[in-house]
XYZ file of C-alpha atoms in Angstrom:
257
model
C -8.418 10.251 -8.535
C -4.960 8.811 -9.808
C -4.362 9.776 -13.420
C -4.147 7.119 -15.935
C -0.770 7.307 -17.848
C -1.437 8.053 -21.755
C 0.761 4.854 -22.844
C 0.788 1.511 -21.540
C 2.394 1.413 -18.020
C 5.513 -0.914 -18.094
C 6.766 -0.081 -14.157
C 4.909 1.297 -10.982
C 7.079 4.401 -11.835
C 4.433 5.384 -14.815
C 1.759 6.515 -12.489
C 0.946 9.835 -10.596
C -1.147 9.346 -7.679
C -2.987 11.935 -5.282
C -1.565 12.241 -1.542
C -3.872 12.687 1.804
C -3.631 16.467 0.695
C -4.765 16.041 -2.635
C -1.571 16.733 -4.237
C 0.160 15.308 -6.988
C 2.415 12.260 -6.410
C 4.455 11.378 -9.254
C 5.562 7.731 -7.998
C 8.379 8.031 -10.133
C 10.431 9.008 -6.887
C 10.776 5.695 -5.379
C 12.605 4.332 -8.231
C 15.339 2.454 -6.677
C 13.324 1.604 -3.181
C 11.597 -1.295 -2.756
C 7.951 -0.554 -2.247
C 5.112 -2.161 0.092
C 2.002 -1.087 -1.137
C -1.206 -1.421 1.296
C -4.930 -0.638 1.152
C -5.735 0.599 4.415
C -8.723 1.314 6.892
C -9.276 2.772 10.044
C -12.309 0.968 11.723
C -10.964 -3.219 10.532
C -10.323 -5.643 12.746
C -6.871 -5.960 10.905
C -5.948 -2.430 11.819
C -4.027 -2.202 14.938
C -1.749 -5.406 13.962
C -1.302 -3.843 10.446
C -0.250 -0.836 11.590
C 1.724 -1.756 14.480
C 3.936 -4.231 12.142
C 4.170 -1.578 9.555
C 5.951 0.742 12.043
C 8.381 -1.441 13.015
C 9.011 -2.972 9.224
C 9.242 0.875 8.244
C 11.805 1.830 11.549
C 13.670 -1.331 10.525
C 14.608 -0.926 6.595
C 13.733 2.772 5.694
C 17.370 3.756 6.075
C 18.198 0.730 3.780
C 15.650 1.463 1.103
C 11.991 0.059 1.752
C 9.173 2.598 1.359
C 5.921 1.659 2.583
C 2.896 3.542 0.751
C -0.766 3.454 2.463
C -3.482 3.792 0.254
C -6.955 4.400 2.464
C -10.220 2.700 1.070
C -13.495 2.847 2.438
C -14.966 -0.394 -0.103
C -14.644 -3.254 2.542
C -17.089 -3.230 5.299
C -17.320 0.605 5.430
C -14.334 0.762 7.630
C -12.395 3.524 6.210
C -15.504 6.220 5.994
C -13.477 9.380 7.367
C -11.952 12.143 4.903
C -8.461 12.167 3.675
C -7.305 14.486 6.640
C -8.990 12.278 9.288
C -7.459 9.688 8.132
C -3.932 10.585 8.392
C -4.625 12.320 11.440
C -5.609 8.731 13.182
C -2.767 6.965 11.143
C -0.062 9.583 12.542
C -1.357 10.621 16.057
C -2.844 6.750 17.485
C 0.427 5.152 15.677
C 2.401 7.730 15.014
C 3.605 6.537 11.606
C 5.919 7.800 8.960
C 4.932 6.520 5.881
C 3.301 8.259 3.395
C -0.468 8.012 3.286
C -2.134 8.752 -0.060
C -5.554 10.066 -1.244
C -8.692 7.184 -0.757
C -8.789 4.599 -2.984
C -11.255 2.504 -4.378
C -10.863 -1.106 -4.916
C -9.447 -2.699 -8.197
C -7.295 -5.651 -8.767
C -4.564 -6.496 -11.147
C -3.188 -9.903 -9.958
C -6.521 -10.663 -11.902
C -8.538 -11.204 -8.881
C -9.998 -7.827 -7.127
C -8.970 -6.751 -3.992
C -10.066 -9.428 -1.188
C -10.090 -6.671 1.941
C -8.206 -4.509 4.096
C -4.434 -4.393 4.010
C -3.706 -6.501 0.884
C -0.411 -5.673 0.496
C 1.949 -5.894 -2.563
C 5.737 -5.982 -2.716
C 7.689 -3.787 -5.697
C 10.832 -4.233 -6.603
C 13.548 -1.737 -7.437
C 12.791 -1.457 -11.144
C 8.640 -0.321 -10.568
C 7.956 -3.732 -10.902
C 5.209 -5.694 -9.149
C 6.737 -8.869 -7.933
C 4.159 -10.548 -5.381
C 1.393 -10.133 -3.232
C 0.424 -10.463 -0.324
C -3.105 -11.517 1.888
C -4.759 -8.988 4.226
C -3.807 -11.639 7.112
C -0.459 -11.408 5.879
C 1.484 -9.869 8.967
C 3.653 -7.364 7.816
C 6.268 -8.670 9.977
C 5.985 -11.670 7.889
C 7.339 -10.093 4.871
C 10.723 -10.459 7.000
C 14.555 -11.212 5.280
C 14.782 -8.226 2.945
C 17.677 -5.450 3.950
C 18.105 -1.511 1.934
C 15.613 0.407 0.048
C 12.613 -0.435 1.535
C 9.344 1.845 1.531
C 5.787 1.556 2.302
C 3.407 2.910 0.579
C -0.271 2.603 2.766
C -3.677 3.732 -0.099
C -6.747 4.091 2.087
C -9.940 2.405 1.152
C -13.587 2.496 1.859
C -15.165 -0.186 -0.119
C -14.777 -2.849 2.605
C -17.606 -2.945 5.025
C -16.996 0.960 4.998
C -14.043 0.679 7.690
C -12.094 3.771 5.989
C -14.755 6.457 5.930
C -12.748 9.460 7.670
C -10.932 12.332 5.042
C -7.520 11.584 3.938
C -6.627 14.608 6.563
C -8.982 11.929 9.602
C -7.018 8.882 8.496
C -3.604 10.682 7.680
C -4.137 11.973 12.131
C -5.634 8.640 13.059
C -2.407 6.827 11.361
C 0.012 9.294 12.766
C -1.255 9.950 16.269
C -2.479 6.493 16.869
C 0.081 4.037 15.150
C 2.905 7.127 15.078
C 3.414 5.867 11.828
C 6.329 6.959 9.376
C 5.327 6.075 6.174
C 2.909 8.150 3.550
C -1.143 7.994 3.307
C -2.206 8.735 -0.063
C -5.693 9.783 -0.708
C -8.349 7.429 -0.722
C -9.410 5.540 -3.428
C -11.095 2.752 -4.559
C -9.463 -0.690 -5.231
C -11.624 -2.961 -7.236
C -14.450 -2.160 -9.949
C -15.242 0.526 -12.473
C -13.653 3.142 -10.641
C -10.539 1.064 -9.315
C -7.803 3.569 -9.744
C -5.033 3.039 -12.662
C -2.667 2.199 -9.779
C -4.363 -0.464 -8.528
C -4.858 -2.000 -12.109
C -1.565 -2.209 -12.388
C -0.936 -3.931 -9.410
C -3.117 -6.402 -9.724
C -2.142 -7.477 -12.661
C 1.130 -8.364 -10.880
C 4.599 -9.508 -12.548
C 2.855 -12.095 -14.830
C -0.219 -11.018 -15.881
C -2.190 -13.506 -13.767
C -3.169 -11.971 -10.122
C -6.192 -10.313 -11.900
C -8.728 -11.006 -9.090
C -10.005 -8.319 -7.071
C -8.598 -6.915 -3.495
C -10.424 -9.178 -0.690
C -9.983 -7.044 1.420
C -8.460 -4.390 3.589
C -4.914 -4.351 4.204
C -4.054 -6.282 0.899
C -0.313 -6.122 0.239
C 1.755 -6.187 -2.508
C 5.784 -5.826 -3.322
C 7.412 -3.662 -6.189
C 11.107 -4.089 -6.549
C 13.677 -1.507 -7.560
C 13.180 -1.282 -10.729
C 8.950 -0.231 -9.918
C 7.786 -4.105 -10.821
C 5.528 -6.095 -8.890
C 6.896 -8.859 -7.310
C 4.325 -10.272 -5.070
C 1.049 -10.179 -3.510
C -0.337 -10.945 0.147
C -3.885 -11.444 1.500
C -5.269 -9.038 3.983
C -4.858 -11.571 6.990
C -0.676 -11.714 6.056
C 1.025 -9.498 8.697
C 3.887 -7.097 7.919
C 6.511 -8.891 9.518
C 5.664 -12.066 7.653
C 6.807 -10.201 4.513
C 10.426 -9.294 6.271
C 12.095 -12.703 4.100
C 10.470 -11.071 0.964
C 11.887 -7.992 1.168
C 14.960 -8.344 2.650
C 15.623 -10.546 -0.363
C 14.503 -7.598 -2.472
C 16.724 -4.996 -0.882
C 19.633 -7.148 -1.632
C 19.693 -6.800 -4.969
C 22.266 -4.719 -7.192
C 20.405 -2.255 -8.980
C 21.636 0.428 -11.844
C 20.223 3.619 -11.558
């Protein structure tokens, strides 16, 4: 479970996380990257194309400052139903991805609306700071035009049609060896609901206040700028690369550590 700061969070930088090892993950480290933040799953038709994009987003601005964090969930469809371990083990041997990949998730929304599916993603800015976000069918190539300090951040989830269902340790391999991914997996959680994790919350509830529906689906995206706001949020079906204007725009900015 991500822990639930004791005072109101102001910035993304306020919460501590679990990664695909259950370990502490004090997000606090990415201040001064600009974050893409994804639920992910294993078994969704949205996988490969997520993935794929991811990579080559991640290979293209890591050196400049874009972190991409992966956040399994298994809460759409069933799709991510694998532990923690066999999840980054698909994520880093089928892709072969570099991004970190954090404990399962659960679904839970904060641009007001929960979590619509799969690889939502959402963009942060370089102050911890939500700034938009993006549709699962978002490609991440989409979120094109942004240049240093980008990361992505990938949060597993199950609670689409159960398409994340593996460990973190499954998804973590699957991500890695399949998709030789880059990026981190977090541990799973869940995304929307009761039991949406703090993290999520916070996301959702985006720069404004008004994004608070739930997480569609998997793959949901959203952007945090430097300073750990949230900038923007994308549906599941938005690829990567369609985000590239987004954060390139992002990574451009000055920023005072």
């Amino acid at each position: 479970m991500a822990s639930q700061p004791t005072e109101i969070p102001k910035t993304f930088y306020d919460f501590t996380v679990k990664d695909a090892k259950g370990n502490d993950a004090d997000l606090s480290v990415y201040k001064g990257k600009v974050l893409l933040v994804i639920n992910v799953a294993s078994k969704c038709g949205l996988t490969n194309s997520n993935y794929t994009e991811l990579n080559e987003l991640h290979q293209k601005y890591k050196d400049q400052g874009l972190e991409i964090l992966a956040f399994p969930c298994n809460q759409f469809g069933a799709q991510e139903p694998g532990s923690n371990e066999e999840i980054e083990d698909f994520v880093c041997t089928r892709f072969k991805s570099e991004f970190p990949i954090f404990d399962k998730a659960g679904k839970w929304g904060f641009f007001g609306d929960d979590i619509q599916w799969n690889f939502t993603k959402f963009l942060v800015d370089k102050d911890g700071k939500v700034s938009d976000r993006y549709y699962p069918t978002t490609p991440p190539l989409a979120l094109s035009q942004m240049h240093k300090g980008l990361e992505i951040l990938a949060f597993p989830c199950n609670q689409f049609a159960a398409q994340e269902p593996g460990s973190n340790q499954q998804i973590e391999e699957f991500v890695c060896t399949r998709f030789k991914s880059g990026f981190q997996i977090f541990d799973k959680i869940e995304v929307n609901g009761d039991n949406a994790a703090p993290l999520y919350k916070f996301l959702r509830l985006g720069k404004w206040g008004f994004f608070d529906d739930d997480i569609q689906w998997n793959f949901a995206k959203f952007l945090v700028d430097k300073e750990g706001k949230v900038v923007n949020r994308y549906y599941p079906t938005t690829l990567p690369f369609s985000l590239e204007h987004d954060i390139k725009k992002l990574l451009a900015e000055s920023h005072e550590c």
